[in-house]
CSV table of C-alpha atoms in Angstrom, one decimal:
chain,number,residue,atom,x,y,z
A,42,MET,CA,0.0,0.1,0.1
A,43,THR,CA,1.3,3.4,-0.8
A,44,PRO,CA,2.1,5.5,2.3
A,45,GLU,CA,-0.8,8.1,2.8
A,46,ILE,CA,-1.1,9.1,6.3
A,47,CYS,CA,0.8,11.9,8.4
A,48,VAL,CA,1.1,11.6,12.0
A,49,VAL,CA,1.0,14.9,14.0
A,50,ILE,CA,2.9,15.0,17.3
A,51,THR,CA,3.1,18.3,19.5
A,52,ALA,CA,5.6,18.0,22.2
A,53,TYR,CA,6.5,20.0,25.1
A,54,ASN,CA,9.2,18.8,27.4
A,55,ALA,CA,8.5,15.3,26.3
A,56,GLU,CA,12.0,13.6,26.1
A,57,ASP,CA,11.0,10.6,28.1
A,58,THR,CA,8.3,9.5,25.9
A,59,ILE,CA,8.6,11.1,22.5
A,60,GLY,CA,10.9,8.4,21.4
A,61,ASP,CA,8.3,5.8,21.8
A,62,ALA,CA,5.5,7.8,20.0
A,63,VAL,CA,7.9,8.6,17.1
A,64,ARG,CA,9.1,5.0,16.7
A,65,SER,CA,5.4,3.7,16.8
A,66,ALA,CA,4.5,6.0,14.1
A,67,LEU,CA,7.3,5.1,11.7
A,68,GLU,CA,6.7,1.4,12.3
A,69,GLN,CA,3.3,1.6,10.5
A,70,PRO,CA,3.7,1.2,6.8
A,71,GLU,CA,0.9,3.4,5.7
A,72,VAL,CA,2.8,6.6,7.4
A,73,ALA,CA,4.4,8.7,4.9
A,74,GLU,CA,5.1,11.7,7.1
A,75,VAL,CA,5.7,12.2,11.0
A,76,VAL,CA,5.6,15.9,11.8
A,77,VAL,CA,7.0,16.7,15.4
A,78,VAL,CA,6.1,20.4,16.5
A,79,ASP,CA,8.5,21.0,19.5
A,80,ASP,CA,6.6,23.7,21.2
A,81,ALA,CA,9.6,25.6,22.9
A,82,SER,CA,10.6,22.8,25.3
A,83,THR,CA,13.2,23.4,27.6
A,84,ASP,CA,14.6,19.6,27.3
A,85,ARG,CA,15.8,17.4,24.5
A,86,SER,CA,12.4,16.6,22.9
A,87,ALA,CA,13.4,17.5,19.5
A,88,GLU,CA,16.7,15.7,19.8
A,89,THR,CA,15.0,12.6,21.1
A,90,ALA,CA,12.5,12.3,18.3
A,91,GLN,CA,15.4,12.6,15.7
A,92,ASP,CA,17.2,10.0,17.6
A,93,ALA,CA,14.2,7.7,17.5
A,94,ALA,CA,14.0,8.0,13.7
A,95,ALA,CA,17.4,6.8,13.2
A,96,GLY,CA,17.7,8.8,10.0
A,97,ASP,CA,14.4,7.9,8.7
A,98,ALA,CA,13.4,10.8,6.2
A,99,ARG,CA,9.9,10.6,7.0
A,100,LEU,CA,10.6,12.6,10.3
A,101,ILE,CA,10.1,16.3,10.0
A,102,VAL,CA,10.8,18.2,13.1
A,103,LEU,CA,9.7,21.8,13.5
A,104,ARG,CA,10.4,24.0,16.6
A,105,ASN,CA,8.4,27.0,18.1
A,106,ASP,CA,10.5,29.8,19.5
A,107,SER,CA,7.7,30.4,22.2
A,108,ASN,CA,5.0,27.9,23.5
A,109,GLN,CA,1.9,28.2,21.6
A,110,GLY,CA,-0.1,25.2,22.7
A,111,PRO,CA,-1.1,21.9,21.0
A,112,ALA,CA,-3.7,23.3,18.8
A,113,ALA,CA,-1.3,25.9,17.2
A,114,GLY,CA,1.2,23.1,16.9
A,115,ARG,CA,-1.1,20.7,15.2
A,116,ASN,CA,-2.3,23.7,12.6
A,117,ARG,CA,1.5,24.1,11.8
A,118,ALA,CA,2.1,20.4,11.4
A,119,ILE,CA,-1.1,20.3,9.1
A,120,ALA,CA,0.3,23.1,7.0
A,121,ALA,CA,3.5,21.5,6.6
A,122,SER,CA,2.4,18.1,5.6
A,123,ARG,CA,0.8,16.8,2.4
A,124,SER,CA,-0.6,13.2,3.0
A,125,PRO,CA,-4.4,12.9,2.4
A,126,PHE,CA,-5.0,11.5,6.1
A,127,LEU,CA,-4.1,13.1,9.4
A,128,ALA,CA,-3.7,11.5,12.7
A,129,VAL,CA,-2.9,13.1,15.9
A,130,LEU,CA,-0.6,11.2,18.3
A,131,ASP,CA,0.0,12.8,21.9
A,132,ALA,CA,3.9,12.9,22.8
A,133,ASP,CA,3.0,10.8,25.8
A,134,ASP,CA,1.6,8.0,23.9
A,135,PHE,CA,2.1,5.3,21.2
A,136,LEU,CA,0.5,3.4,18.4
A,137,LEU,CA,-0.3,-0.3,18.5
A,138,PRO,CA,1.0,-2.4,15.5
A,139,GLY,CA,-1.4,-2.9,12.4
A,140,ARG,CA,-3.5,0.3,13.7
A,141,PHE,CA,-3.7,2.2,10.4
A,142,SER,CA,-4.2,-0.9,8.1
A,143,ARG,CA,-7.2,-1.8,10.4
A,144,LEU,CA,-8.8,1.6,10.2
A,145,LEU,CA,-7.9,2.1,6.3
A,146,ALA,CA,-9.8,-1.2,5.7
A,147,TYR,CA,-13.2,0.7,6.4
A,148,GLU,CA,-14.7,2.8,3.9
A,149,GLY,CA,-17.1,5.9,3.8
A,150,TRP,CA,-15.7,7.7,6.6
A,151,ASP,CA,-14.4,11.4,7.4
A,152,LEU,CA,-13.4,10.5,10.7
A,153,ILE,CA,-12.6,7.0,12.3
A,154,ALA,CA,-11.3,6.3,15.4
A,155,ASP,CA,-10.6,2.8,17.3
A,156,ASN,CA,-10.5,1.9,21.2
A,157,ILE,CA,-7.8,3.4,23.7
A,158,ALA,CA,-6.1,1.4,26.1
A,159,PHE,CA,-5.1,3.6,29.0
A,160,VAL,CA,-1.6,2.2,30.2
A,161,PRO,CA,-0.2,3.2,33.5
A,162,ALA,CA,3.2,4.8,32.9
A,163,ASP,CA,5.1,2.1,35.0
A,164,MET,CA,3.7,-0.7,32.4
A,165,ALA,CA,4.1,1.1,29.3
A,166,GLN,CA,7.6,-0.3,28.5
A,167,ALA,CA,6.2,-4.0,29.2
A,168,PHE,CA,2.9,-3.4,27.5
A,169,ASP,CA,1.7,-6.3,25.4
A,170,PRO,CA,-1.1,-5.7,23.1
A,171,THR,CA,-1.6,-9.3,22.5
A,172,ARG,CA,-3.0,-9.4,25.9
A,173,LEU,CA,-5.8,-7.1,25.5
A,174,PRO,CA,-9.4,-8.4,25.6
A,175,ASP,CA,-10.5,-10.2,22.6
A,176,ASN,CA,-13.8,-8.7,22.0
A,177,GLU,CA,-16.0,-9.3,19.0
A,178,THR,CA,-15.2,-6.3,16.6
A,179,ARG,CA,-17.9,-3.8,16.5
A,180,VAL,CA,-18.2,-0.7,14.3
A,181,PHE,CA,-20.7,2.1,14.8
A,182,GLU,CA,-21.3,5.6,13.5
A,183,LEU,CA,-21.1,8.3,16.1
A,184,ASP,CA,-23.1,11.3,15.4
A,185,LEU,CA,-22.8,15.0,16.9
A,186,VAL,CA,-25.5,14.5,19.7
A,187,GLY,CA,-23.7,11.1,20.7
A,188,PHE,CA,-20.5,12.4,20.6
A,189,VAL,CA,-21.5,15.4,22.8
A,190,GLU,CA,-23.4,13.4,25.5
A,191,GLY,CA,-20.3,11.0,25.5
A,192,ASN,CA,-18.3,14.1,27.0
A,193,MET,CA,-20.8,15.1,29.7
A,194,GLY,CA,-21.1,14.0,33.3
A,195,LYS,CA,-24.2,12.6,34.6
A,196,ARG,CA,-25.6,12.3,38.0
A,197,GLY,CA,-23.5,10.0,39.9
A,198,GLU,CA,-21.2,9.5,37.1
A,199,THR,CA,-17.8,10.8,36.0
A,200,ARG,CA,-17.7,12.9,32.9
A,201,GLY,CA,-17.6,11.0,29.5
A,202,GLU,CA,-14.4,10.5,27.8
A,203,LEU,CA,-15.1,10.3,23.9
A,204,GLY,CA,-13.3,13.6,23.3
A,205,PHE,CA,-10.2,11.5,24.1
A,206,LEU,CA,-10.7,9.6,20.8
A,207,LYS,CA,-7.9,10.0,18.5
A,208,PRO,CA,-9.2,9.4,14.9
A,209,LEU,CA,-7.7,9.2,11.3
A,210,MET,CA,-9.0,12.3,9.6
A,211,SER,CA,-9.7,13.1,5.8
A,212,ARG,CA,-7.6,16.1,4.7
A,213,ALA,CA,-10.2,16.6,1.9
A,214,PHE,CA,-12.9,17.2,4.4
A,215,LEU,CA,-10.9,19.8,6.6
A,216,GLU,CA,-10.0,21.6,3.3
A,217,ARG,CA,-13.7,21.7,1.9
A,218,HIS,CA,-14.8,23.1,5.0
A,219,ALA,CA,-11.6,25.4,5.8
A,220,LEU,CA,-11.3,23.8,9.1
A,221,ARG,CA,-8.3,24.1,11.6
A,222,TYR,CA,-7.9,23.8,15.4
A,223,ASP,CA,-8.9,26.7,17.5
A,224,GLU,CA,-5.6,28.0,18.7
A,225,SER,CA,-7.2,29.8,21.5
A,226,LEU,CA,-7.7,26.7,23.1
A,227,ARG,CA,-5.4,24.7,25.4
A,228,LEU,CA,-8.2,22.5,26.9
A,229,GLY,CA,-10.9,20.7,24.9
A,230,GLU,CA,-9.2,21.6,21.5
A,231,ASP,CA,-9.9,18.1,20.2
A,232,PHE,CA,-13.5,18.0,21.1
A,233,ASP,CA,-13.9,21.5,19.8
A,234,PHE,CA,-12.5,20.2,16.3
A,235,TYR,CA,-14.4,17.2,16.2
A,236,VAL,CA,-17.8,19.2,17.0
A,237,ARG,CA,-17.2,21.3,14.2
A,238,MET,CA,-16.5,18.5,11.9
A,239,LEU,CA,-19.5,16.7,12.8
A,240,ALA,CA,-21.7,20.0,12.5
A,241,ARG,CA,-20.6,20.1,8.9
A,242,GLY,CA,-21.8,16.6,8.1
A,243,ALA,CA,-18.7,14.5,8.9
A,244,LYS,CA,-19.3,10.8,9.0
A,245,PHE,CA,-17.4,9.5,12.2
A,246,LEU,CA,-16.9,5.7,12.6
A,247,VAL,CA,-15.7,4.2,15.8
A,248,THR,CA,-14.5,0.6,16.0
A,249,ASN,CA,-13.9,-1.2,19.5
A,250,GLU,CA,-10.5,-2.6,18.0
A,251,CYS,CA,-7.8,-1.2,20.0
A,252,GLY,CA,-5.0,0.7,18.3
A,253,TYR,CA,-3.8,3.5,20.4
A,254,ALA,CA,-2.1,3.4,23.9
A,255,ALA,CA,-2.4,6.3,26.1
A,256,ARG,CA,0.2,6.4,28.9
A,257,VAL,CA,-1.4,7.7,32.1
A,258,ARG,CA,0.7,9.8,34.6
A,259,GLU,CA,-0.2,11.4,37.8
A,260,ASN,CA,1.3,14.6,36.7
A,261,SER,CA,-0.1,14.9,33.2
A,262,LEU,CA,-0.9,18.6,31.8
A,263,SER,CA,-4.6,17.7,31.1
A,264,GLY,CA,-4.8,17.6,35.1
A,265,ARG,CA,-3.6,21.2,35.6
A,266,HIS,CA,-5.8,23.6,33.5
A,267,GLY,CA,-6.8,26.7,35.2
A,268,THR,CA,-9.6,29.3,35.1
A,269,LYS,CA,-8.4,30.8,31.8
A,270,ASP,CA,-8.4,27.6,29.8
A,271,LEU,CA,-12.0,27.0,31.1
A,272,GLY,CA,-13.1,30.3,30.1
A,273,ALA,CA,-11.7,29.8,26.6
A,274,LEU,CA,-13.5,26.5,26.4
A,275,MET,CA,-16.9,28.1,27.5
A,276,THR,CA,-16.3,30.6,24.6
A,277,ALA,CA,-15.9,27.9,22.2
A,278,ALA,CA,-19.1,26.2,23.5
A,279,SER,CA,-21.0,29.4,23.2
A,280,ALA,CA,-19.7,29.6,19.7
A,281,HIS,CA,-21.1,26.1,19.0
A,282,LEU,CA,-24.5,27.3,20.1
A,283,ASP,CA,-24.5,30.2,17.6
A,284,ASP,CA,-23.1,28.1,14.6
A,285,GLN,CA,-25.7,27.7,12.0
A,286,SER,CA,-24.2,24.4,10.7
A,287,VAL,CA,-25.3,22.7,14.1
A,288,PRO,CA,-28.3,20.7,13.4
A,289,ARG,CA,-31.4,21.7,15.5
A,290,ALA,CA,-31.7,18.1,16.8
A,291,ALA,CA,-28.2,18.7,18.6
A,292,ASN,CA,-29.2,22.1,20.2
A,293,SER,CA,-30.3,20.5,23.4
A,294,ALA,CA,-27.0,18.6,23.9
A,295,MET,CA,-25.1,21.5,22.9
A,296,ARG,CA,-26.7,23.7,25.4
A,297,ARG,CA,-26.5,21.1,28.3
A,298,HIS,CA,-22.8,20.8,27.4
A,299,HIS,CA,-22.2,24.5,27.5
A,300,ASP,CA,-23.9,24.9,30.8
A,301,GLN,CA,-21.8,22.2,32.3
A,302,ILE,CA,-18.7,24.0,31.3
A,303,ARG,CA,-20.1,27.3,32.6
A,304,ASP,CA,-20.8,25.7,35.9
A,305,ARG,CA,-17.2,24.7,36.0
A,306,TYR,CA,-15.8,27.8,35.1
A,307,LEU,CA,-18.1,29.9,37.5
A,308,LEU,CA,-16.9,27.5,40.6
A,309,ARG,CA,-13.2,28.0,39.5
A,310,ARG,CA,-13.6,31.8,39.0
A,311,PHE,CA,-15.3,31.9,42.5
A,312,LEU,CA,-12.5,30.2,44.0
A,313,ASP,CA,-9.9,32.3,42.5
A,314,ILE,CA,-11.6,35.4,43.7
A,315,LYS,CA,-11.9,34.1,47.1
A,316,ALA,CA,-8.2,33.3,47.3
A,317,GLN,CA,-7.1,36.6,46.0
A,318,ASP,CA,-9.7,39.2,47.5
A,319,GLY,CA,-11.5,37.2,50.3
A,320,LEU,CA,-14.7,35.6,50.8
A,321,GLY,CA,-16.7,39.0,50.5
A,322,ALA,CA,-15.5,39.6,47.1
A,323,ALA,CA,-16.3,35.9,46.1
A,324,PHE,CA,-20.0,36.1,47.4
A,325,GLY,CA,-20.3,39.4,45.5
A,326,PHE,CA,-19.3,37.5,42.4
A,327,SER,CA,-21.7,34.6,43.1
A,328,ILE,CA,-24.8,36.9,43.0
A,329,LYS,CA,-24.1,39.3,40.5
A,330,PRO,CA,-25.9,38.1,38.3
A,331,PRO,CA,-28.0,35.8,40.8
A,332,ARG,CA,-28.1,32.9,38.2
A,333,ASN,CA,-24.4,32.4,39.1
A,334,PHE,CA,-25.4,31.5,42.7
A,335,MET,CA,-26.9,28.1,42.3
A,336,PRO,CA,-24.1,26.4,40.1
A,337,ILE,CA,-21.5,27.8,42.4
A,338,ALA,CA,-23.3,26.5,45.5
A,339,SER,CA,-24.2,23.2,44.0
A,340,GLY,CA,-20.4,22.9,43.1
A,341,ILE,CA,-19.1,23.8,46.6
A,342,LEU,CA,-21.5,21.3,48.3
A,343,ARG,CA,-20.5,18.7,45.6
A,344,ASP,CA,-16.7,19.4,46.3
A,345,LYS,CA,-17.3,19.0,50.1
A,346,LEU,CA,-19.5,15.9,49.8
A,347,ARG,CA,-16.6,14.3,47.9
A,348,ALA,CA,-14.0,15.4,50.4
A,349,GLN,CA,-15.8,13.6,53.2
A,350,LYS,CA,-15.8,10.4,51.5
A,351,GLN,CA,-13.1,7.8,52.0
A,352,PRO,CA,-10.5,8.5,49.3
A,353,ALA,CA,-10.2,5.4,47.1
A,354,ALA,CA,-6.6,3.8,46.8
A,355,PRO,CA,-4.9,5.3,43.6
A,356,VAL,CA,-4.7,3.0,40.8
A,357,THR,CA,-1.3,2.7,39.6
A,358,ASN,CA,-1.3,-0.6,37.9
A,359,THR,CA,-4.6,-1.1,36.2
A,360,LEU,CA,-4.9,-1.1,32.4
A,361,ARG,CA,-8.5,-0.1,30.9
A,362,LEU,CA,-9.9,0.6,27.8
A,363,LEU,CA,-11.9,3.7,26.9
A,364,LEU,CA,-14.6,1.7,25.1
A,365,ARG,CA,-15.9,-1.1,27.1
A,366,PRO,CA,-17.7,-4.4,25.7
A,367,GLU,CA,-20.8,-2.9,26.5
A,368,ASP,CA,-20.6,0.5,25.0
């Protein structure tokens, strides 16, 4: 098969893991390009990527003079590449053998994703994909409503994780609709991108076959986003509500998703004001306008109830899959 995929990797201080990411991408016969964007790392991320390629001319390394975030890095990589299909690989993660041959066997899609194995960092080097559960292969189409609902929390449940999916994407679809990542986002940039694709009619196929391994670390950047990042994501969610491309049937799900992000933002902003200016100023924020009060109060109560519960032992050596057999 003629190589036809560009693997996009953005990296910031990822020298410990980027070698595995680059090697796993170059081992896929369908890969024509691996574009690494070093986002102003202060370590040897770029050099480690080049060492891992061992002279393979398919690797392109670009360097940013200042840190711009993953969305900007992905846009730069897309602009520097030519392959008809694009795949994002986080610098912490790695691809499993045969991933792209399996995905390319399916037809009629604009995005296609597979299952993700969440691998504890201390198990990554010894990870054996042949020991993953051998479930019956299932393929389903994910529409805009299903995708949005798959990223929301429900009462008594943790927030959904479909935004973690790492699909193979059609460049032709992106070019036809002039779509790129929103560079104002450092949180939820993938979710936002897929929503805008789905709103414009993209066909999104998902298979429960596993081809992507995500390394789970306690100090991952995804757990350290602040109020500013949540505010930017809330702005993007508001733009989705105003997007005329969004089908009317998705309006309710989009509204509920927006409101959940807004509530998270309000609570985070309340806590920031309390820490900086005191409880009185924070209370003033919570009642101006009055509609702020209930989501903030509910969030505080929820956090207090969680704190009173016996903390669960940290999971350090358990592998899990994003899509379970019953999903």
